[in-house]
């Protein structure tokens, strides 16, 4: 299996990089923050990305996608990570579209996937209920009614909820928090009565919300997959999300590292470029080494995903990616600020945005300890 | 009864009578009294408390009574501190005048200079800021370019400073300026004081990644300062600057000292309590690896506190700050940074809020928000007051006696 | 409480240092190893130390000791750590004498403590039963008989067993492995029938053995303290052992560090002293900082022990010492070899002895993970 | 059926017929075949296996058939490796001739030189050692002092080398010597080959902390070597040396590659299995913090293996070793060191035995003893073949393009 990009992939990388540098530099996120934009991403910018095919990259052709594969989507995510572009790529494309594609009926797919690929629909993924990623620990209840189900409970930290026209909701139809049995997925209109979206202001200036479900009645057709058996699709969805998020983190990490190395070459102190100081050189060399490992993991996981039904070891690869990327993301974001000195501490400089985003991305979909623990279990120890 | 016993008795009685009940609780961040011409007393009692303490010179207990200080000896000042701690009394005044400038003035200034400045520091009448770093200079402090040119009995000062803490709120500045341009860079620097209201002084706050702006850029445009405001010998300011940096390091290393305590960090309880609370644990922290990391952190914090004690005891024996100040500064800062990283892990996404959008803080509690802000702020600890890297250089060369490659380079 | 040495302590340090440098350099341990000495320490050397009062330093005056305190004993241990002197200080003085003093009857104390202080008796401490320190996990059984007790079981890794005339044996008289209740201490003659000492060859070239107890019958008077209630004395004994061992480790750490810094100043590469390379300087500065913390912990714990009945927080201090010293010992022993380069890898050079001893000392009486876990429990989390 | 398919079929059949059953198991350390004049074949079948493979040139599958190699292309050699792996066939021959000298000779030597040396490497007739480091030189390889002075058509060589692996068992040496004393140190070095039986060559094993002696000091006292034994241009040996060091790094980084596998490290099972066995655990390792550390180690090992693959794929695209070799060498070595430290933790005091004193190894099993020895041996990984520090310098300067302070110094 190839871990280096082919011609097509190199072209995609090149075009995504130019697009992000030119159309979506860090200034875009800064502006969203400073204007306290409610949506969370610039609509026209997202439409341009949709026009480039980014929304449909991993959606099957029959549902309006382009089937360019997860490697392609990963390349795009890496580039958006380099300039911290706020997009619904994680919420809608990586998580919700994947869940619909894996678990949905043909009708559900036909209704939503083409709309997603065309940029007409934003679907938020409502999973977490506490301050830590804990997918089996769902307790939002789905109780069967005459017409369908009634949902009651609260979801926290739901990405892009403000912009969403639909939600994928992870609910419990039987059993107790912690059980993997009894988890059901629902796909519902965000305007369904009883849903209250309470926006959050997070350090990374991306859009998230707490969403409460108070006697929310949905028809039987809102069920995504089989009642009580949502776990396998949820797990795979999350693994794809973790790998994609790792790709985004990889982009941010590389950007911070490259900016830092550049700064080491330019900045002089005591009459020499600070990059000539061996202690900084060695720290830079160690960071470089760790980043090379991150690259390999992300590429390996993405290309494994693209083998479709032959894909192997996805859960372990996803946990390896997320664990390692969390670790290196913490390292690089801290070293980036430290090596830049005072200027890195100023809001005027972009570095702080990367530091803030790093910690949110580290928590999202499981932190380093969660994934090392999961990896150890998957490897039988 | 010994003299010290009776001193303790008197002090206790005086505090009992004079320390307002409201001043016997920890001060919120915005209740801290910094003094100065535009002093803010958010709590009205804090003014009373300051005035009473200042009248006895107990804002600066060990400084000579001649200049308004308390005139206490080491043992007495320890008793005063213990008695204040006993009732939980707040420090009446926080100031760079007390922690940094004052000790240096007492050591290096003339009698007249002391008479002019020290009493106002003691009484909190003048708030000071520090003009050291310059844009582009960074760790290379001695490479400063702010010029002071003698013009009669005044200096004409031009240039700019950066990272001046609270320059926009300060009344006076203690400042490093270049007074000789013909000599090696460390040799032509002088240490000078002037009023921030002097024409030509302007400040511009710097917004930090934490959203706060405690630092400023400060600009000097033909600022006229009396020549008698130079402290110590002309062109010998570097000696004073180094002395003062030692005091600053000692102050900053205090970050680490308090980082083991339970009361800091925004979230009510200790680090381990926070981790347990956010996980719903009662007896034992349920994440064993985080538990190990917190244990490691706390062991280091306790060991650091013992080391600070030991260093203070050694300094007392050898008189004057000792070689460990660089090590304490660095370790203290790293501990503080570690603490906040662990707090983020302890509280998960609840520690990643930027502001509350709800009236009842049902999204993020104020303590949670302050964790995020203080976490960001903590990243500066290893940059300000001599970077992490510079401190390691100092340890390697001064303490361990390793040879200096930069000197070899500069010799080129 | 003072964390700096007073005049007496400085004199003791000075004299212990000269003695070890002159009479007991690393060459002594090397010679023990190369001659495969069965005893584990040079008898005459030990006698010289006894003559200096080292054996009686922490033994009460009424039992023939000098009551110089644990701070004094710690100073001696630190100096023996600097030259890796093989002595029965840990086995006999820190552990066995302490246990006898804490739990023994007046008769037991009168019989053995003066003999220990005079260098006439070596008492080994038989505790461990597996590859990891686990003091509550005792299963060597002590069953009551008409005349006393019968002991059955195996003890591993017993220090100085070959030289011992007596053993302190930690046994289980009731309950199960893991219970702290039901642990009893025994003091018995090493010649008692049924005891088999099987010497071990360890990497650190110090004396240890596996000792099996096969129907070993001892009189009731062999019981040290109260049957089944040995845990508190055992815990305190172990804590004193951990603090003393930490002092020994502190000596080794400082010695390796000082030799390394010296080497950095002497060795030239590429035309400059390698100590001028900033990356090595920073690593040295970080090591220095960690060692300063180690010193403070060890001194704090030792002087707290010397407050006798007023001593506070000893269990936590012991675990802090051992945890931190294990961590720093690993760091310094590895960096010492790395910074010395090839020469550090040769047996001819002393450094390897420190590396080997470091790992054994790290395991002994609980490794870093054991003590961080214990510390967390003691601090209530 | 494609050509490659039929090649695979033929290869499989040939191996089936020619690889003795005993050669389809992992070789114990003392069963590895190093070849040479005094070759040791502890297992008699290993000689048969070597001869058969050498006859086809498959000890060096991709080397030109003209010099005795297998003449296979990349794809074919991959198939051969896969087919050997499929049946668990041992490598028939280990040698520095194959892994280091051969590739350089093929690239830089004359036809005559290749004809003289390559076939003997392929057949394992000559065992080679490497004469690079010198006492006192360490990382400063180019500062070497061994002299070669031309005397007619011979060089007269005087000096000494250190860290020569297996010099006491080797037949020939490839050696760096100084042939020009008037030029900067990198410029006057030549790369020369000679027989270790030449009068004036002597060796002395160095005992290591692990108790083993794989390295020697090697002394040259008026050793006469034919001038035609110089490889490449006279005084241009540094170019060859650097090339060869890249091959060495690639070989050493293999330590890390195998460190993730289950079969290495002395104790039968994997690292995690060992930790569980010694704790009596069945499903899950009961020490959660050690479990986390092992997970971190294994993730890094797997990521490292993917990185080696990716680097090989990139090298294939760009032809020739690439910039990552320093990084792979270092990371691989650090992984190996971490692995052994974790093994010590996994097995506790049972991994700290030096030798067994009992007939039945009831004190320490042989696998336990080998953990301790290999742990000690692993400390050398980051010293040999270019130290950890030198590799980081190389990454910083060559890969990241950071400026070189030592050059500034040397320019003085």
PDB file of C-alpha atoms in Angstrom, chain A residues 153-347:
ATOM      1  CA  UNK A 153     -32.083  14.517  27.206  1.00  0.00           C
ATOM      2  CA  UNK A 154     -29.220  16.916  26.628  1.00  0.00           C
ATOM      3  CA  UNK A 155     -26.325  16.809  24.198  1.00  0.00           C
ATOM      4  CA  UNK A 156     -23.251  18.897  24.825  1.00  0.00           C
ATOM      5  CA  UNK A 157     -20.639  20.437  22.624  1.00  0.00           C
ATOM      6  CA  UNK A 158     -22.501  19.705  19.353  1.00  0.00           C
ATOM      7  CA  UNK A 159     -20.468  21.091  16.462  1.00  0.00           C
ATOM      8  CA  UNK A 160     -22.196  23.394  13.972  1.00  0.00           C
ATOM      9  CA  UNK A 161     -25.557  22.946  15.661  1.00  0.00           C
ATOM     10  CA  UNK A 162     -26.451  26.566  14.939  1.00  0.00           C
ATOM     11  CA  UNK A 163     -26.172  26.082  11.195  1.00  0.00           C
ATOM     12  CA  UNK A 164     -27.683  22.611  11.061  1.00  0.00           C
ATOM     13  CA  UNK A 165     -30.931  21.804   9.303  1.00  0.00           C
ATOM     14  CA  UNK A 166     -30.737  18.228  10.557  1.00  0.00           C
ATOM     15  CA  UNK A 167     -29.249  16.361  13.482  1.00  0.00           C
ATOM     16  CA  UNK A 168     -27.928  12.875  13.801  1.00  0.00           C
ATOM     17  CA  UNK A 169     -28.698  12.056  17.433  1.00  0.00           C
ATOM     18  CA  UNK A 170     -27.153   9.198  19.363  1.00  0.00           C
ATOM     19  CA  UNK A 171     -29.800   7.968  21.803  1.00  0.00           C
ATOM     20  CA  UNK A 172     -30.460   5.142  24.188  1.00  0.00           C
ATOM     21  CA  UNK A 173     -33.518   3.020  23.431  1.00  0.00           C
ATOM     22  CA  UNK A 174     -32.718   0.356  26.050  1.00  0.00           C
ATOM     23  CA  UNK A 175     -30.147  -0.601  28.671  1.00  0.00           C
ATOM     24  CA  UNK A 176     -28.019   1.778  30.703  1.00  0.00           C
ATOM     25  CA  UNK A 177     -25.338   4.371  30.150  1.00  0.00           C
ATOM     26  CA  UNK A 178     -22.179   2.443  29.385  1.00  0.00           C
ATOM     27  CA  UNK A 179     -23.851  -0.424  27.498  1.00  0.00           C
ATOM     28  CA  UNK A 180     -23.035  -0.688  23.839  1.00  0.00           C
ATOM     29  CA  UNK A 181     -26.293  -2.506  23.283  1.00  0.00           C
ATOM     30  CA  UNK A 182     -29.407  -0.390  23.221  1.00  0.00           C
ATOM     31  CA  UNK A 183     -27.896   2.563  21.355  1.00  0.00           C
ATOM     32  CA  UNK A 184     -30.004   3.909  18.486  1.00  0.00           C
ATOM     33  CA  UNK A 185     -29.240   6.598  15.944  1.00  0.00           C
ATOM     34  CA  UNK A 186     -31.855   9.084  14.755  1.00  0.00           C
ATOM     35  CA  UNK A 187     -31.912  11.500  11.878  1.00  0.00           C
ATOM     36  CA  UNK A 188     -34.222  14.413  12.416  1.00  0.00           C
ATOM     37  CA  UNK A 189     -35.075  17.901  11.321  1.00  0.00           C
ATOM     38  CA  UNK A 190     -33.472  20.516  13.520  1.00  0.00           C
ATOM     39  CA  UNK A 191     -36.784  22.424  13.609  1.00  0.00           C
ATOM     40  CA  UNK A 192     -38.619  19.565  15.322  1.00  0.00           C
ATOM     41  CA  UNK A 193     -40.483  21.017  18.319  1.00  0.00           C
ATOM     42  CA  UNK A 194     -38.800  20.513  21.660  1.00  0.00           C
ATOM     43  CA  UNK A 195     -35.252  21.048  20.437  1.00  0.00           C
ATOM     44  CA  UNK A 196     -33.394  23.947  22.003  1.00  0.00           C
ATOM     45  CA  UNK A 197     -29.992  24.994  20.703  1.00  0.00           C
ATOM     46  CA  UNK A 198     -27.902  26.952  23.169  1.00  0.00           C
ATOM     47  CA  UNK A 199     -24.754  28.273  21.450  1.00  0.00           C
ATOM     48  CA  UNK A 200     -21.370  28.056  23.179  1.00  0.00           C
ATOM     49  CA  UNK A 201     -18.372  30.325  22.972  1.00  0.00           C
ATOM     50  CA  UNK A 202     -15.318  28.086  22.894  1.00  0.00           C
ATOM     51  CA  UNK A 203     -11.628  29.014  22.998  1.00  0.00           C
ATOM     52  CA  UNK A 204     -11.116  27.872  19.421  1.00  0.00           C
ATOM     53  CA  UNK A 205     -13.820  30.245  18.119  1.00  0.00           C
ATOM     54  CA  UNK A 206     -15.499  27.398  16.234  1.00  0.00           C
ATOM     55  CA  UNK A 207     -19.209  26.810  16.388  1.00  0.00           C
ATOM     56  CA  UNK A 208     -20.578  24.472  19.025  1.00  0.00           C
ATOM     57  CA  UNK A 209     -23.711  24.325  21.140  1.00  0.00           C
ATOM     58  CA  UNK A 210     -25.450  22.485  23.897  1.00  0.00           C
ATOM     59  CA  UNK A 211     -28.677  21.035  22.530  1.00  0.00           C
ATOM     60  CA  UNK A 212     -31.545  19.937  24.723  1.00  0.00           C
ATOM     61  CA  UNK A 213     -34.304  17.577  23.645  1.00  0.00           C
ATOM     62  CA  UNK A 214     -37.492  18.016  25.599  1.00  0.00           C
ATOM     63  CA  UNK A 215     -40.290  15.607  24.586  1.00  0.00           C
ATOM     64  CA  UNK A 216     -39.138  15.640  21.005  1.00  0.00           C
ATOM     65  CA  UNK A 217     -41.482  13.438  18.986  1.00  0.00           C
ATOM     66  CA  UNK A 218     -40.128  11.943  15.811  1.00  0.00           C
ATOM     67  CA  UNK A 219     -41.713   9.493  13.353  1.00  0.00           C
ATOM     68  CA  UNK A 220     -40.527   5.889  13.147  1.00  0.00           C
ATOM     69  CA  UNK A 221     -38.793   6.817   9.903  1.00  0.00           C
ATOM     70  CA  UNK A 222     -36.342   8.997  11.805  1.00  0.00           C
ATOM     71  CA  UNK A 223     -34.576   5.901  13.082  1.00  0.00           C
ATOM     72  CA  UNK A 224     -31.211   5.486  11.362  1.00  0.00           C
ATOM     73  CA  UNK A 225     -30.565   1.740  11.111  1.00  0.00           C
ATOM     74  CA  UNK A 226     -31.938  -0.810  13.528  1.00  0.00           C
ATOM     75  CA  UNK A 227     -33.265   0.095  16.936  1.00  0.00           C
ATOM     76  CA  UNK A 228     -30.803  -0.670  19.713  1.00  0.00           C
ATOM     77  CA  UNK A 229     -28.112  -1.840  17.318  1.00  0.00           C
ATOM     78  CA  UNK A 230     -26.491   1.458  16.444  1.00  0.00           C
ATOM     79  CA  UNK A 231     -23.136   0.756  18.080  1.00  0.00           C
ATOM     80  CA  UNK A 232     -21.200  -0.760  15.155  1.00  0.00           C
ATOM     81  CA  UNK A 233     -22.128   2.056  12.786  1.00  0.00           C
ATOM     82  CA  UNK A 234     -21.429   4.602  15.516  1.00  0.00           C
ATOM     83  CA  UNK A 235     -17.991   3.127  16.207  1.00  0.00           C
ATOM     84  CA  UNK A 236     -17.016   3.132  12.556  1.00  0.00           C
ATOM     85  CA  UNK A 237     -18.360   6.656  12.136  1.00  0.00           C
ATOM     86  CA  UNK A 238     -16.339   7.837  15.093  1.00  0.00           C
ATOM     87  CA  UNK A 239     -13.205   6.103  13.829  1.00  0.00           C
ATOM     88  CA  UNK A 240     -13.556   7.834  10.492  1.00  0.00           C
ATOM     89  CA  UNK A 241     -14.113  11.084  12.367  1.00  0.00           C
ATOM     90  CA  UNK A 242     -11.022  10.493  14.481  1.00  0.00           C
ATOM     91  CA  UNK A 243      -8.859   9.783  11.462  1.00  0.00           C
ATOM     92  CA  UNK A 244     -10.193  12.823   9.601  1.00  0.00           C
ATOM     93  CA  UNK A 245      -9.756  15.033  12.635  1.00  0.00           C
ATOM     94  CA  UNK A 246      -6.200  13.719  12.946  1.00  0.00           C
ATOM     95  CA  UNK A 247      -5.600  14.833   9.371  1.00  0.00           C
ATOM     96  CA  UNK A 248      -6.824  18.310  10.249  1.00  0.00           C
ATOM     97  CA  UNK A 249      -4.566  18.334  13.334  1.00  0.00           C
ATOM     98  CA  UNK A 250      -1.649  17.194  11.183  1.00  0.00           C
ATOM     99  CA  UNK A 251      -2.133  20.254   8.996  1.00  0.00           C
ATOM    100  CA  UNK A 252      -2.164  22.588  11.994  1.00  0.00           C
ATOM    101  CA  UNK A 253       0.876  20.919  13.490  1.00  0.00           C
ATOM    102  CA  UNK A 254       2.875  21.241  10.296  1.00  0.00           C
ATOM    103  CA  UNK A 255       1.866  24.841   9.843  1.00  0.00           C
ATOM    104  CA  UNK A 256       2.937  25.809  13.360  1.00  0.00           C
ATOM    105  CA  UNK A 257       6.172  23.882  12.979  1.00  0.00           C
ATOM    106  CA  UNK A 258       7.028  25.437   9.631  1.00  0.00           C
ATOM    107  CA  UNK A 259       6.236  28.921  10.874  1.00  0.00           C
ATOM    108  CA  UNK A 260       8.400  28.271  13.912  1.00  0.00           C
ATOM    109  CA  UNK A 261      11.361  27.004  11.901  1.00  0.00           C
ATOM    110  CA  UNK A 262      10.992  30.028   9.656  1.00  0.00           C
ATOM    111  CA  UNK A 263      11.022  32.292  12.706  1.00  0.00           C
ATOM    112  CA  UNK A 264      14.150  30.563  14.031  1.00  0.00           C
ATOM    113  CA  UNK A 265      15.886  31.451  10.787  1.00  0.00           C
ATOM    114  CA  UNK A 266      14.814  35.083  10.793  1.00  0.00           C
ATOM    115  CA  UNK A 267      14.937  36.171  14.401  1.00  0.00           C
ATOM    116  CA  UNK A 268      18.337  37.244  15.685  1.00  0.00           C
ATOM    117  CA  UNK A 269      19.447  37.515  19.313  1.00  0.00           C
ATOM    118  CA  UNK A 270      22.919  38.149  20.675  1.00  0.00           C
ATOM    119  CA  UNK A 271      24.009  38.785  17.101  1.00  0.00           C
ATOM    120  CA  UNK A 272      23.058  35.397  15.610  1.00  0.00           C
ATOM    121  CA  UNK A 273      19.943  33.792  14.227  1.00  0.00           C
ATOM    122  CA  UNK A 274      18.327  31.987  17.126  1.00  0.00           C
ATOM    123  CA  UNK A 275      18.032  28.926  14.886  1.00  0.00           C
ATOM    124  CA  UNK A 276      21.791  28.561  15.270  1.00  0.00           C
ATOM    125  CA  UNK A 277      21.391  27.765  18.965  1.00  0.00           C
ATOM    126  CA  UNK A 278      21.844  24.044  19.323  1.00  0.00           C
ATOM    127  CA  UNK A 279      19.293  23.558  22.081  1.00  0.00           C
ATOM    128  CA  UNK A 280      16.586  24.982  19.819  1.00  0.00           C
ATOM    129  CA  UNK A 281      17.938  22.976  16.891  1.00  0.00           C
ATOM    130  CA  UNK A 282      17.652  19.735  18.771  1.00  0.00           C
ATOM    131  CA  UNK A 283      14.160  20.506  19.954  1.00  0.00           C
ATOM    132  CA  UNK A 284      13.220  21.345  16.373  1.00  0.00           C
ATOM    133  CA  UNK A 285      14.780  18.107  15.120  1.00  0.00           C
ATOM    134  CA  UNK A 286      12.831  16.088  17.677  1.00  0.00           C
ATOM    135  CA  UNK A 287       9.610  17.813  16.670  1.00  0.00           C
ATOM    136  CA  UNK A 288      10.357  17.089  13.038  1.00  0.00           C
ATOM    137  CA  UNK A 289      10.778  13.406  13.866  1.00  0.00           C
ATOM    138  CA  UNK A 290       7.493  13.220  15.713  1.00  0.00           C
ATOM    139  CA  UNK A 291       5.694  14.957  12.864  1.00  0.00           C
ATOM    140  CA  UNK A 292       7.071  12.434  10.384  1.00  0.00           C
ATOM    141  CA  UNK A 293       5.504   9.672  12.474  1.00  0.00           C
ATOM    142  CA  UNK A 294       2.209  11.541  12.545  1.00  0.00           C
ATOM    143  CA  UNK A 295       2.217  11.897   8.774  1.00  0.00           C
ATOM    144  CA  UNK A 296       2.791   8.197   8.291  1.00  0.00           C
ATOM    145  CA  UNK A 297       0.005   7.223  10.675  1.00  0.00           C
ATOM    146  CA  UNK A 298      -2.534   9.546   9.088  1.00  0.00           C
ATOM    147  CA  UNK A 299      -1.676   8.454   5.547  1.00  0.00           C
ATOM    148  CA  UNK A 300      -1.724   4.815   6.522  1.00  0.00           C
ATOM    149  CA  UNK A 301      -5.128   5.123   8.177  1.00  0.00           C
ATOM    150  CA  UNK A 302      -6.638   7.108   5.314  1.00  0.00           C
ATOM    151  CA  UNK A 303      -5.435   4.740   2.644  1.00  0.00           C
ATOM    152  CA  UNK A 304      -6.640   1.793   4.703  1.00  0.00           C
ATOM    153  CA  UNK A 305     -10.085   3.389   4.843  1.00  0.00           C
ATOM    154  CA  UNK A 306     -10.031   3.638   1.071  1.00  0.00           C
ATOM    155  CA  UNK A 307      -9.737  -0.117   0.759  1.00  0.00           C
ATOM    156  CA  UNK A 308     -13.423  -0.208   1.623  1.00  0.00           C
ATOM    157  CA  UNK A 309     -14.556  -3.654   2.624  1.00  0.00           C
ATOM    158  CA  UNK A 310     -10.949  -4.877   2.740  1.00  0.00           C
ATOM    159  CA  UNK A 311     -10.038  -2.224   5.290  1.00  0.00           C
ATOM    160  CA  UNK A 312      -8.184  -3.703   8.210  1.00  0.00           C
ATOM    161  CA  UNK A 313      -7.418  -2.654  11.711  1.00  0.00           C
ATOM    162  CA  UNK A 314      -9.379   0.594  11.433  1.00  0.00           C
ATOM    163  CA  UNK A 315     -10.236   0.884  15.136  1.00  0.00           C
ATOM    164  CA  UNK A 316      -6.595   0.499  16.175  1.00  0.00           C
ATOM    165  CA  UNK A 317      -5.398   2.818  13.411  1.00  0.00           C
ATOM    166  CA  UNK A 318      -7.939   5.440  14.442  1.00  0.00           C
ATOM    167  CA  UNK A 319      -6.829   5.264  18.057  1.00  0.00           C
ATOM    168  CA  UNK A 320      -3.161   5.308  17.082  1.00  0.00           C
ATOM    169  CA  UNK A 321      -3.762   8.408  14.960  1.00  0.00           C
ATOM    170  CA  UNK A 322      -5.714  10.291  17.565  1.00  0.00           C
ATOM    171  CA  UNK A 323      -3.410   9.310  20.450  1.00  0.00           C
ATOM    172  CA  UNK A 324      -0.250  10.274  18.618  1.00  0.00           C
ATOM    173  CA  UNK A 325      -1.661  13.421  17.064  1.00  0.00           C
ATOM    174  CA  UNK A 326      -2.942  14.614  20.453  1.00  0.00           C
ATOM    175  CA  UNK A 327       0.481  14.079  21.970  1.00  0.00           C
ATOM    176  CA  UNK A 328       2.359  15.839  19.185  1.00  0.00           C
ATOM    177  CA  UNK A 329      -0.223  18.589  18.890  1.00  0.00           C
ATOM    178  CA  UNK A 330       0.339  19.461  22.557  1.00  0.00           C
ATOM    179  CA  UNK A 331       4.101  19.434  22.025  1.00  0.00           C
ATOM    180  CA  UNK A 332       4.135  21.568  18.892  1.00  0.00           C
ATOM    181  CA  UNK A 333       1.560  24.119  20.004  1.00  0.00           C
ATOM    182  CA  UNK A 334       3.494  24.714  23.214  1.00  0.00           C
ATOM    183  CA  UNK A 335       6.902  24.809  21.582  1.00  0.00           C
ATOM    184  CA  UNK A 336       5.578  27.103  18.865  1.00  0.00           C
ATOM    185  CA  UNK A 337       4.579  29.714  21.431  1.00  0.00           C
ATOM    186  CA  UNK A 338       7.738  29.267  23.479  1.00  0.00           C
ATOM    187  CA  UNK A 339      10.096  29.558  20.515  1.00  0.00           C
ATOM    188  CA  UNK A 340       8.320  32.651  19.242  1.00  0.00           C
ATOM    189  CA  UNK A 341       8.744  34.321  22.634  1.00  0.00           C
ATOM    190  CA  UNK A 342       6.690  37.388  23.486  1.00  0.00           C
ATOM    191  CA  UNK A 343       5.227  37.860  20.039  1.00  0.00           C
ATOM    192  CA  UNK A 344       3.671  34.407  20.230  1.00  0.00           C
ATOM    193  CA  UNK A 345       1.720  35.536  23.274  1.00  0.00           C
ATOM    194  CA  UNK A 346       0.034  38.409  21.460  1.00  0.00           C
ATOM    195  CA  UNK A 347      -3.426  38.146  20.004  1.00  0.00           C
TER     196      UNK A 347
END
